[in-house]
mmCIF file of C-alpha atoms in Angstrom:
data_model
loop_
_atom_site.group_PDB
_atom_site.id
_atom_site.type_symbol
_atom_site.label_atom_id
_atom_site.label_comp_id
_atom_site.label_asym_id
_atom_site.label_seq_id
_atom_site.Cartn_x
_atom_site.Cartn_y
_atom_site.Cartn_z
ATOM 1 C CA UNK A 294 80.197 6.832 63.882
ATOM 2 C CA UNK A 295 79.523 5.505 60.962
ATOM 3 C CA UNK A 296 76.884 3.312 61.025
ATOM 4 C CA UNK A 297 75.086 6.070 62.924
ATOM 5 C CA UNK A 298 75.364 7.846 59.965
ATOM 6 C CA UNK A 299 73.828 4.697 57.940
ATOM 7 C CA UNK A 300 70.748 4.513 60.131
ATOM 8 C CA UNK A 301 70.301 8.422 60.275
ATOM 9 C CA UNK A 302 70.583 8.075 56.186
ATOM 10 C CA UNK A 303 67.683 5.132 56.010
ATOM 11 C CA UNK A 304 65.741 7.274 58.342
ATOM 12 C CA UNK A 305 65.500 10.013 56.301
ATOM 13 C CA UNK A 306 65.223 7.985 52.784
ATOM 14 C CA UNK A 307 61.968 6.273 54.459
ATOM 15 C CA UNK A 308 60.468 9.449 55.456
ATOM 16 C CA UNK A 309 60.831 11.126 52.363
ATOM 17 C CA UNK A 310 59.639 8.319 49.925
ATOM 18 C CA UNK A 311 57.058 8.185 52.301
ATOM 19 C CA UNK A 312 55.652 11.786 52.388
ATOM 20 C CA UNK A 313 55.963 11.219 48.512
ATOM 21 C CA UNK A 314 52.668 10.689 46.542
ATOM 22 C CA UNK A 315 51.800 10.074 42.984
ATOM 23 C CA UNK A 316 48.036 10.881 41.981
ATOM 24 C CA UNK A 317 46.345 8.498 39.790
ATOM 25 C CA UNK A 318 44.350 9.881 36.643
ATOM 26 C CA UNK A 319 41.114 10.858 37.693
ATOM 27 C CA UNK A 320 41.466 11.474 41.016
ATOM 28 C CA UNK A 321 42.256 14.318 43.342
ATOM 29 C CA UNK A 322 43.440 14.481 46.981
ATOM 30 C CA UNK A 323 42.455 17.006 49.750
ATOM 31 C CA UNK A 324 45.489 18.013 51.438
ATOM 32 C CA UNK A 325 45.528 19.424 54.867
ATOM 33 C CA UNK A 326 48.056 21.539 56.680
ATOM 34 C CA UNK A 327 47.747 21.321 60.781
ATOM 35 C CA UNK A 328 43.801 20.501 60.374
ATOM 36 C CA UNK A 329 42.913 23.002 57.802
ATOM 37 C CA UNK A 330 42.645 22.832 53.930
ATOM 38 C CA UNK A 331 45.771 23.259 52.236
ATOM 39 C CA UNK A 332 45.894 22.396 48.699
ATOM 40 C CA UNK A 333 44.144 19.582 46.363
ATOM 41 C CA UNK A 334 46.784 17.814 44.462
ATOM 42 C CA UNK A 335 45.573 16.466 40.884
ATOM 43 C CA UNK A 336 47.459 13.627 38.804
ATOM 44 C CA UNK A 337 51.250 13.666 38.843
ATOM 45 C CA UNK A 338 53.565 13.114 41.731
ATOM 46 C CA UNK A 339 53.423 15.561 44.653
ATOM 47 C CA UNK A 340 55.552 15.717 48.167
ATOM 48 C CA UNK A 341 53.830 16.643 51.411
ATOM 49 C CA UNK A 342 55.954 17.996 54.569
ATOM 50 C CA UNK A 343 56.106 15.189 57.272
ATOM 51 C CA UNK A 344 54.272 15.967 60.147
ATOM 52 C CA UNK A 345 52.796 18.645 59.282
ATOM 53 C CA UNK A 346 50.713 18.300 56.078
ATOM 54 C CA UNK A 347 48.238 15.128 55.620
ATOM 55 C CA UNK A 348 46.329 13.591 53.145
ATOM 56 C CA UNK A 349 42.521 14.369 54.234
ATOM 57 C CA UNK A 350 40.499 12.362 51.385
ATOM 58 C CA UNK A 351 40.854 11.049 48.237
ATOM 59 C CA UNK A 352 38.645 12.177 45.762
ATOM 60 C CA UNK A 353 37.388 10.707 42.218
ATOM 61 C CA UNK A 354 36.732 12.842 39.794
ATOM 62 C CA UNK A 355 34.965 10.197 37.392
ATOM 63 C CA UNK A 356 31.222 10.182 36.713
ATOM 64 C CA UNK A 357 29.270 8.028 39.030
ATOM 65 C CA UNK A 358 26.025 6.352 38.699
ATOM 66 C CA UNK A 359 24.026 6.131 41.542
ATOM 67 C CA UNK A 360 21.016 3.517 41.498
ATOM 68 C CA UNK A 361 18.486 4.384 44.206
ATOM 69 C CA UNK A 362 16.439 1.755 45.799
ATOM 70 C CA UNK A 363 12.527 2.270 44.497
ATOM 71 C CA UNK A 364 10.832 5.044 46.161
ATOM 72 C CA UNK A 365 7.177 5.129 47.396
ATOM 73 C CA UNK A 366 5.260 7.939 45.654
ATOM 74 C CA UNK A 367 1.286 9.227 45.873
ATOM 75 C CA UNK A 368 0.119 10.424 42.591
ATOM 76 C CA UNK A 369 -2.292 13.485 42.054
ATOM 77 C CA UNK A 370 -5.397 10.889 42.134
ATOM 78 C CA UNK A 371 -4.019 9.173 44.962
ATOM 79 C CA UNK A 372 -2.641 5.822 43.665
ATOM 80 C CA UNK A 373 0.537 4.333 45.591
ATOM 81 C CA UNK A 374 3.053 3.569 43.411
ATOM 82 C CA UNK A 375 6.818 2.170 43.134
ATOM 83 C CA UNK A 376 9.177 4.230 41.136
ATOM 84 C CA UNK A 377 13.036 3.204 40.949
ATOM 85 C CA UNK A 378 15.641 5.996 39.467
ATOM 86 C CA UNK A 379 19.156 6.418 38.486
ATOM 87 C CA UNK A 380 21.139 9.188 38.757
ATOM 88 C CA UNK A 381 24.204 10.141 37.163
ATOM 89 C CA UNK A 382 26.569 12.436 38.800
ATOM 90 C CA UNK A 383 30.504 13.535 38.734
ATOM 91 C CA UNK A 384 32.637 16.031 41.119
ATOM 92 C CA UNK A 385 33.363 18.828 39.746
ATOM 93 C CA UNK A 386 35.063 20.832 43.872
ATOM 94 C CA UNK A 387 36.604 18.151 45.667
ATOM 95 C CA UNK A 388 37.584 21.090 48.098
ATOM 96 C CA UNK A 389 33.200 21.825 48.323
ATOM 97 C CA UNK A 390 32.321 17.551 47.826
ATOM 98 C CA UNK A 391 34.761 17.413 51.073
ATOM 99 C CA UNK A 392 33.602 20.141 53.466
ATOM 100 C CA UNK A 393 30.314 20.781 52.120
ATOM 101 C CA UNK A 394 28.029 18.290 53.425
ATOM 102 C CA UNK A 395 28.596 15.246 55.577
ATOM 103 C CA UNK A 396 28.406 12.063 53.204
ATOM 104 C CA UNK A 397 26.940 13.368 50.120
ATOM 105 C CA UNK A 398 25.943 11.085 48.150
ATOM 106 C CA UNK A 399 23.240 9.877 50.894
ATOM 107 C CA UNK A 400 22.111 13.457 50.708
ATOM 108 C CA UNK A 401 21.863 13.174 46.851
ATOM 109 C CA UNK A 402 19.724 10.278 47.867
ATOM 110 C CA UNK A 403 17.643 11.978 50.150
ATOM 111 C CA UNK A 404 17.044 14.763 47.996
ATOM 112 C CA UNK A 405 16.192 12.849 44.955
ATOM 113 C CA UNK A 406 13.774 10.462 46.968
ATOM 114 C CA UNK A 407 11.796 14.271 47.437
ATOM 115 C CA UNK A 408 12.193 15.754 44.478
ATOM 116 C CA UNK A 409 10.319 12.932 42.911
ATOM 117 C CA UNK A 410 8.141 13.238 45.894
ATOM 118 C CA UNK A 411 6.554 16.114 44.803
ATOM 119 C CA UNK A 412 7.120 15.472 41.406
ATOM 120 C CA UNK A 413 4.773 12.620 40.972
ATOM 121 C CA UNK A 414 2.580 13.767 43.512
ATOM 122 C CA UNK A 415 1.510 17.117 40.896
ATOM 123 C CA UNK A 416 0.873 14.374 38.087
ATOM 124 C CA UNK A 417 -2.241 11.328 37.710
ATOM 125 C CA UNK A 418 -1.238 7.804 37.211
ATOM 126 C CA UNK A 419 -1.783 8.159 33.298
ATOM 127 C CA UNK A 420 0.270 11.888 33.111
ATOM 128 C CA UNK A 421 2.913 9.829 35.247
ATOM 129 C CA UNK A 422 3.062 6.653 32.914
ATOM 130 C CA UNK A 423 3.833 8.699 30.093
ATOM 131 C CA UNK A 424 5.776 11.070 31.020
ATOM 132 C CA UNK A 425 9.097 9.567 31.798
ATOM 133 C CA UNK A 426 11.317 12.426 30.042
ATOM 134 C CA UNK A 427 9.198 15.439 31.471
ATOM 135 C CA UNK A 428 9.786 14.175 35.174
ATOM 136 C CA UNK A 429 13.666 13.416 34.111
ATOM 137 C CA UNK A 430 13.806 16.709 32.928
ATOM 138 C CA UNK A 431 12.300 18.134 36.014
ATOM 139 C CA UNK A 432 14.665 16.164 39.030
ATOM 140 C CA UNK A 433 18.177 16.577 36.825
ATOM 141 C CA UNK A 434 17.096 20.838 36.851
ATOM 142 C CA UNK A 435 16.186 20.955 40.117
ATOM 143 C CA UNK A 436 19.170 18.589 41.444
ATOM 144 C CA UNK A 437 21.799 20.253 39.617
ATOM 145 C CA UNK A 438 20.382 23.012 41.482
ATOM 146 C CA UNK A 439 20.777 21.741 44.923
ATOM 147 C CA UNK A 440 24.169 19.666 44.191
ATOM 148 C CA UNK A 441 26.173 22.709 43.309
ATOM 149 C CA UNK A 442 27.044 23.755 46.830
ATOM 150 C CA UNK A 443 28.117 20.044 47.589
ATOM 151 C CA UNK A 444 30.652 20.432 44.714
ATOM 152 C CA UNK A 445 28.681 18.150 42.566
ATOM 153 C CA UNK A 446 27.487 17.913 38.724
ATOM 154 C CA UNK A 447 24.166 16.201 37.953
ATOM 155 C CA UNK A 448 24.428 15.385 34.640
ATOM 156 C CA UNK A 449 21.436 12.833 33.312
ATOM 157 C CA UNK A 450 18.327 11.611 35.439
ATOM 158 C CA UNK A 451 16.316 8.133 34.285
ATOM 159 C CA UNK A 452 13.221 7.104 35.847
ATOM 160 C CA UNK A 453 14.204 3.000 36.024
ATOM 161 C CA UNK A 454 10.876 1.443 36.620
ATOM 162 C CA UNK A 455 7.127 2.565 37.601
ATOM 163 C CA UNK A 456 5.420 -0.448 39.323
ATOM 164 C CA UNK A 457 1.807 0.334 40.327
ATOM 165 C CA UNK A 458 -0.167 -1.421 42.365
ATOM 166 C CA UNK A 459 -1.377 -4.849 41.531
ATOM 167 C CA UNK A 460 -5.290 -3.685 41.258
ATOM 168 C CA UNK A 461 -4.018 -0.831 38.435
ATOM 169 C CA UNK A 462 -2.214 -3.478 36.351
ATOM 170 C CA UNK A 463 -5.040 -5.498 36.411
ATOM 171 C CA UNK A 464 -7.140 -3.026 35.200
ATOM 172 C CA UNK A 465 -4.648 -1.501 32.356
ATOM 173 C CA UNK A 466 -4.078 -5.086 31.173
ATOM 174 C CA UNK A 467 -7.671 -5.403 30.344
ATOM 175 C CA UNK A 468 -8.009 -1.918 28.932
ATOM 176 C CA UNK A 469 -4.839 -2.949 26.893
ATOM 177 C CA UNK A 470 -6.440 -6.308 25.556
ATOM 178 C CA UNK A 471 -9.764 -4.215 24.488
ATOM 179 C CA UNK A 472 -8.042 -1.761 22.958
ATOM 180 C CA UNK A 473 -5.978 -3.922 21.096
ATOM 181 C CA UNK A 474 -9.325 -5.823 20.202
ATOM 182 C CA UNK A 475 -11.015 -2.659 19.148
ATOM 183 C CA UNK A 476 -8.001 -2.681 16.567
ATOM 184 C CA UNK A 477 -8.241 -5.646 15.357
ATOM 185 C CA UNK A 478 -11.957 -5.649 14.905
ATOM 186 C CA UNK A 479 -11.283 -2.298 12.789
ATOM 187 C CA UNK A 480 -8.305 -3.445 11.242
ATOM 188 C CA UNK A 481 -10.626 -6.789 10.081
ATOM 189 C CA UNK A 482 -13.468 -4.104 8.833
ATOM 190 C CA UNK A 483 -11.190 -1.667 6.768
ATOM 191 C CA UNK A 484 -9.947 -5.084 5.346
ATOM 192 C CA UNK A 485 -13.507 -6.490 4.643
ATOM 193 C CA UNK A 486 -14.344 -2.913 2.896
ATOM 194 C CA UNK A 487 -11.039 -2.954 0.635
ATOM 195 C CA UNK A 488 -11.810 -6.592 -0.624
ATOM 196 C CA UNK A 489 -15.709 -5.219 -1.304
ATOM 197 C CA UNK A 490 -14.315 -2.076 -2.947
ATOM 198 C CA UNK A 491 -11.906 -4.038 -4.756
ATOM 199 C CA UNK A 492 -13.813 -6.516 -5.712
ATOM 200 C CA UNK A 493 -16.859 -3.977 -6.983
ATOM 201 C CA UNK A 494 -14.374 -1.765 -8.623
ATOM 202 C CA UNK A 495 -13.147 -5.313 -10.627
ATOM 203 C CA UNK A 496 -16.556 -6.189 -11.652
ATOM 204 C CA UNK A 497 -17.180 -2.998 -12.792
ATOM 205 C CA UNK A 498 -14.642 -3.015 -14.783
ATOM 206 C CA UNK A 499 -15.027 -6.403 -16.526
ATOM 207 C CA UNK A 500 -18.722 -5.138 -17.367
ATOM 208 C CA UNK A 501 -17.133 -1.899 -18.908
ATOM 209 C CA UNK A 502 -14.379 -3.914 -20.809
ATOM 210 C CA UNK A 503 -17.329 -6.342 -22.172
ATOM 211 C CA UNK A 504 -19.618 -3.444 -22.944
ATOM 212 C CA UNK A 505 -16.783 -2.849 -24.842
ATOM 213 C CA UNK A 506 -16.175 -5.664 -27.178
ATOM 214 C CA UNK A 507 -19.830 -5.675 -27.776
ATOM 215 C CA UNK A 508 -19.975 -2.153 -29.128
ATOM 216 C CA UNK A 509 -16.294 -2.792 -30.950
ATOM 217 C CA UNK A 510 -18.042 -6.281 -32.211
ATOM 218 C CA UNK A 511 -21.272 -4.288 -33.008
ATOM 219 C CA UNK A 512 -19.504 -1.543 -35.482
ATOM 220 C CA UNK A 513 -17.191 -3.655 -36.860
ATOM 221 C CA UNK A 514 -20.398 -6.227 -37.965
ATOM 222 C CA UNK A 515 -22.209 -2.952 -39.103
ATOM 223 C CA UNK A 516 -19.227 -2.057 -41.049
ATOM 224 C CA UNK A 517 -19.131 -5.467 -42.605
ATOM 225 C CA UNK A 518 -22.152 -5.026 -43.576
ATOM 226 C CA UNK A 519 -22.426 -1.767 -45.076
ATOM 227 C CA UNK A 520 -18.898 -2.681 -47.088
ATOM 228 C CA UNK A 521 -20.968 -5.966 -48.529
ATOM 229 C CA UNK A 522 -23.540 -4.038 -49.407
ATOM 230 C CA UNK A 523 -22.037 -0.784 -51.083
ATOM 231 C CA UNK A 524 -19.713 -3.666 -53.058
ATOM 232 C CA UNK A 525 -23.208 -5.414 -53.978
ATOM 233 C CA UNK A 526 -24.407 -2.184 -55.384
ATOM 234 C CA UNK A 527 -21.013 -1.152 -56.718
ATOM 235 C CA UNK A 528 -21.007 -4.740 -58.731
ATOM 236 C CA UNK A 529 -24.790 -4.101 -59.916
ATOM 237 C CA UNK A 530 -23.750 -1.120 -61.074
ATOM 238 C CA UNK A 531 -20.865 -1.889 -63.026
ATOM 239 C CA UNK A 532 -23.042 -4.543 -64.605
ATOM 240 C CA UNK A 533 -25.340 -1.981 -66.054
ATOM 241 C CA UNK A 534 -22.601 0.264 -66.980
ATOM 242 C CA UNK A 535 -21.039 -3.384 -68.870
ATOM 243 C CA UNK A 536 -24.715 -3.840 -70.259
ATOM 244 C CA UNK A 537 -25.571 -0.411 -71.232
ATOM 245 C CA UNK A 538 -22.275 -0.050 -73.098
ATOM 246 C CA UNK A 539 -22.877 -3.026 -74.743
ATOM 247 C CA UNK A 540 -25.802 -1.673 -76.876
ATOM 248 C CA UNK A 541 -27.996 -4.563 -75.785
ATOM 249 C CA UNK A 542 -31.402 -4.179 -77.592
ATOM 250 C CA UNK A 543 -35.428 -5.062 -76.714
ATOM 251 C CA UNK A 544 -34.780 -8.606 -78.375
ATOM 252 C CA UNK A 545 -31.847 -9.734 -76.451
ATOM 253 C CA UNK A 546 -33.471 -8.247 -73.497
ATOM 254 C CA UNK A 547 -36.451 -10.492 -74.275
ATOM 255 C CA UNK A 548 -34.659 -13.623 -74.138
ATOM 256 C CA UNK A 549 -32.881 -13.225 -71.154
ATOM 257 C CA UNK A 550 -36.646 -12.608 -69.701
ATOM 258 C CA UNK A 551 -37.233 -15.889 -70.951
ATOM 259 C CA UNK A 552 -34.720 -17.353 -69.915
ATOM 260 C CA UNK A 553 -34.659 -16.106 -66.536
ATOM 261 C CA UNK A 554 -38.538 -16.946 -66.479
ATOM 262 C CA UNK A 555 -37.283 -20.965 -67.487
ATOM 263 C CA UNK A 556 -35.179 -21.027 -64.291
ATOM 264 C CA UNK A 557 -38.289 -19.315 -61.655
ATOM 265 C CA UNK A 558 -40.592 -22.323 -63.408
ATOM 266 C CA UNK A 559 -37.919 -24.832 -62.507
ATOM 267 C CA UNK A 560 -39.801 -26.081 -59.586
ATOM 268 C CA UNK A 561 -43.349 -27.602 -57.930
ATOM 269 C CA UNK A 562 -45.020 -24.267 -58.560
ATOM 270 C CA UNK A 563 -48.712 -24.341 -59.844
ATOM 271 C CA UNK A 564 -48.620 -21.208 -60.818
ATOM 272 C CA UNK A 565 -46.452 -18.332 -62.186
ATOM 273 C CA UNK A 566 -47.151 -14.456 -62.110
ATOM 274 C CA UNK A 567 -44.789 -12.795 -64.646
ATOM 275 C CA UNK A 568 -44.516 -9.273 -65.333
ATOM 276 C CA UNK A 569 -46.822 -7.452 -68.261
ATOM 277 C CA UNK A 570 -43.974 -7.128 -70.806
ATOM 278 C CA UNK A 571 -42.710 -10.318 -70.834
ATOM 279 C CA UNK A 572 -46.538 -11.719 -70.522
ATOM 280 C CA UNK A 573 -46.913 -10.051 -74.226
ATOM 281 C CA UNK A 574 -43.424 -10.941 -75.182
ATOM 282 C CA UNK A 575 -44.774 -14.738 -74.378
ATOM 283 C CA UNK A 576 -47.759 -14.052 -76.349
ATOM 284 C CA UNK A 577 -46.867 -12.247 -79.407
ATOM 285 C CA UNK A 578 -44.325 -15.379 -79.900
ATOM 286 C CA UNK A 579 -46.945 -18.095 -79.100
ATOM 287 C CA UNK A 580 -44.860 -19.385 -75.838
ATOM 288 C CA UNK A 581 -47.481 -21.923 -74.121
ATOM 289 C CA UNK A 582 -46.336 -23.755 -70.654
ATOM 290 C CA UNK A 583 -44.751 -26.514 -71.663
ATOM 291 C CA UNK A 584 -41.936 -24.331 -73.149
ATOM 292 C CA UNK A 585 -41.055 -23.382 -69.529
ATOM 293 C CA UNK A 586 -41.134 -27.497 -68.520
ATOM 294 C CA UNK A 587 -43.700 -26.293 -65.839
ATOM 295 C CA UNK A 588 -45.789 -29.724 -65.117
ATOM 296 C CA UNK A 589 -43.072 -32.085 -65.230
ATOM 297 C CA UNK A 590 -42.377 -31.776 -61.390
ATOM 298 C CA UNK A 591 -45.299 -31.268 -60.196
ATOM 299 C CA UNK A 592 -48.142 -33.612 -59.762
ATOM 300 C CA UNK A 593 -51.548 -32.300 -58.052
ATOM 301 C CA UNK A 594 -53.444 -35.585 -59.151
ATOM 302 C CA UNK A 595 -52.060 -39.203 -59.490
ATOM 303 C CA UNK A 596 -55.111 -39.952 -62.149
ATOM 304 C CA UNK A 597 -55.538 -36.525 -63.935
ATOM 305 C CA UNK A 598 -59.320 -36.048 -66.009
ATOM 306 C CA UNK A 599 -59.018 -35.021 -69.621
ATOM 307 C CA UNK A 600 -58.937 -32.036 -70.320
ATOM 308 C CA UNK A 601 -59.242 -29.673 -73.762
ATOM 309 C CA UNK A 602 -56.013 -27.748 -74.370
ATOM 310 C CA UNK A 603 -56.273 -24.174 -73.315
ATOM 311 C CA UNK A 604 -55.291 -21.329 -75.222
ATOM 312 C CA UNK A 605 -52.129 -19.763 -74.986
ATOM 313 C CA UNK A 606 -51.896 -17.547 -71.498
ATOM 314 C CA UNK A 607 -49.426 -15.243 -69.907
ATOM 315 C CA UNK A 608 -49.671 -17.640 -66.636
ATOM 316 C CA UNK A 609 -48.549 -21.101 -68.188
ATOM 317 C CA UNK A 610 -49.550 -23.966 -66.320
ATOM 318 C CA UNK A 611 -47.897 -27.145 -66.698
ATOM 319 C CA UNK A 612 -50.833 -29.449 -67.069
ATOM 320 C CA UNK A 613 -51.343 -29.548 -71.076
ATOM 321 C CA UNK A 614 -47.990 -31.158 -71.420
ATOM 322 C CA UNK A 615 -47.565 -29.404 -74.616
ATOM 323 C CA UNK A 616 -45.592 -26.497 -75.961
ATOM 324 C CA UNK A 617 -41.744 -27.379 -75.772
ATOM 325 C CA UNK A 618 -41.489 -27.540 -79.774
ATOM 326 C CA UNK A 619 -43.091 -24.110 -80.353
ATOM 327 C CA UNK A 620 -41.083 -22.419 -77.467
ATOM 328 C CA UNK A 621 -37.399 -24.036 -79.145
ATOM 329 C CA UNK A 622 -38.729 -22.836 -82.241
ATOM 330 C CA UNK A 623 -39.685 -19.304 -80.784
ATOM 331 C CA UNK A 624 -35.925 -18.925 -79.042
ATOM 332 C CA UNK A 625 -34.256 -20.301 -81.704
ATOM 333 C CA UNK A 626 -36.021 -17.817 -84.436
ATOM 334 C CA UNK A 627 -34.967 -15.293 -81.851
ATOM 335 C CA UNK A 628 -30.954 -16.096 -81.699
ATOM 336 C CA UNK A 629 -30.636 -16.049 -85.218
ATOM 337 C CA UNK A 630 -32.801 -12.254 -85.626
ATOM 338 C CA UNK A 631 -29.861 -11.155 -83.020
ATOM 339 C CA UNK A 632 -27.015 -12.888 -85.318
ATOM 340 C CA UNK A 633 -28.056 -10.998 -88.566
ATOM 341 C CA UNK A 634 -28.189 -8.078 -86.002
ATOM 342 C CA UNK A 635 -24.592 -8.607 -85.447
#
């Protein structure tokens, strides 16, 4: 009896740890009851009835990304072209992803190879080459759209790769390389035209600097000049203020005439033109050339003719020889007629 008892005990410890489940996070199982739906059992540990209930799928509830092998597509302008997607999807019914359609993910497939289908086929090659997020945009709307009655959540669409055919690359690889000359060449000429402006703008400067220091050089000269001359004037004037309050009178002005006619006959000259008053001055004291030392200097013949002694003449000439005595005399009379003056 009693190890009947043990065996009927085991029996009934392996069928219930056996009916027992424990659901993984993530996940979600489809449980059936005689064939039909029953219940969907989410993480945590759940029992079914033996026999009678049965585990119809397993489910995952975790996003899924789906990379589709590149699809053949016709643009608007007729150009065959290669275009490989990705699509990112999650379930959000398991009850819907399990009854509503037979393998569902190949029927995301499907419907994703058409979408872009007629996608690409309302676009040109150079609308389609640029306009990766517009056509993402598009499929992800439209198979959100179609995925809800499968129980599943689109949630991002990426266009992987466009590969056109050979002949197009060709072609955009040489429009590429002359565009990106065309750059350069206008890159090089906006270059060319900055040095030139730069270069004009530096020259015109250094002229205006140097026009400049001419002008600055120029006043300050003129300046120079105008100071030395109003101190000139200044110091001539101050002279004849010194002389005119000195009380100087016709005598002493006389023999500074004389004396300053002495130092103009200092020389080779032949001649001398003197002023009237001092001419009489000269005369009324009997001055004759030799006074002056005019002759002495200046030789006009190396053998000379004889000749009579002329008379005194306001214009001395220096070839009588004669006349120192009389003119010592003359300025010496004339110092001492100042003295008594004194």
């Amino acid at each position: 009896m009693l190890p009947a008892i043990i065996v009927i005990a085991v029996i009934v410890l392996i069928i219930f740890f056996s009916n027992v489940r424990i659901v993984s996070q993530g996940n979600a199982y489809i449980i059936e009851s005689f064939g039909r739906f029953k219940a969907i059992w989410e993480a945590g540990i759940h029992a079914k009835v033996p026999f009678i209930q049965r585990v119809a799928k397993i489910v995952s509830l975790k996003e899924q990304v789906l990379d589709f092998p590149p699809q053949a597509v016709i643009t608007k302008d007729n150009v065959v072209m290669q275009i490989d997607s990705v699509v990112f999807c999650k379930v959000f019914d398991p009850k819907l992803f399990t009854y509503g359609v037979e393998n569902p993910l190949i029927g995301l497939q499907n419907l994703a190879a058409t979408t872009l289908r007629n996608i690409i086929g309302e676009m040109e090659l150079d609308q389609t080459l640029t306009s990766r997020d517009d056509i993402n945009r598009k499929m992800e709307t439209i198979l959100d759209e179609a995925t809800d009655a499968w129980g599943i959540k689109v949630t991002r669409v990426e266009i992987k790769n466009i590969t056109p055919p050979s002949e197009i690359e060709e072609v955009m690889t040489k429009q590429m390389r002359a565009e990106r000359e065309r750059r350069q060449t206008v890159l090089e000429a906006q270059a060319h035209q900055e040095a030139v402006v730069s270069r004009a703008e530096g020259d015109k400067k250094a002229k205006i600097l140097a026009a400049e220091a001419e002008r600055d050089a120029q006043i300050a000269l003129a300046e120079g000049k105008a100071k030395s001359i109003k101190l000139v004037y200044e110091a001539e004037a101050n002279g004849l203020n010194t002389l005119s309050k000195a009380g100087i009178n016709e005598s002493v002005l006389k023999l500074k005439g004389i004396e300053a006619l002495k130092d103009v006959s200092d020389g080779r000259a032949t001649k001398i033109y003197m002023p009237s008053d001092i001419a009489n001055a000269v005369s009324s004291l009997g001055i004759i050339g030799e006074s002056l030392g005019i002759g002495d200097a200046t030789a006009i013949d190396r053998n000379p003719k004889p000749k009579p002694v002329p008379a005194p003449d306001p214009c001395i000439t220096d070839e009588t020889g004669k006349g120192g005595v009389e003119a010592a005399e003359t300025t010496q009379k004339i110092k001492m007629n100042i003295e008594k003056q004194d």
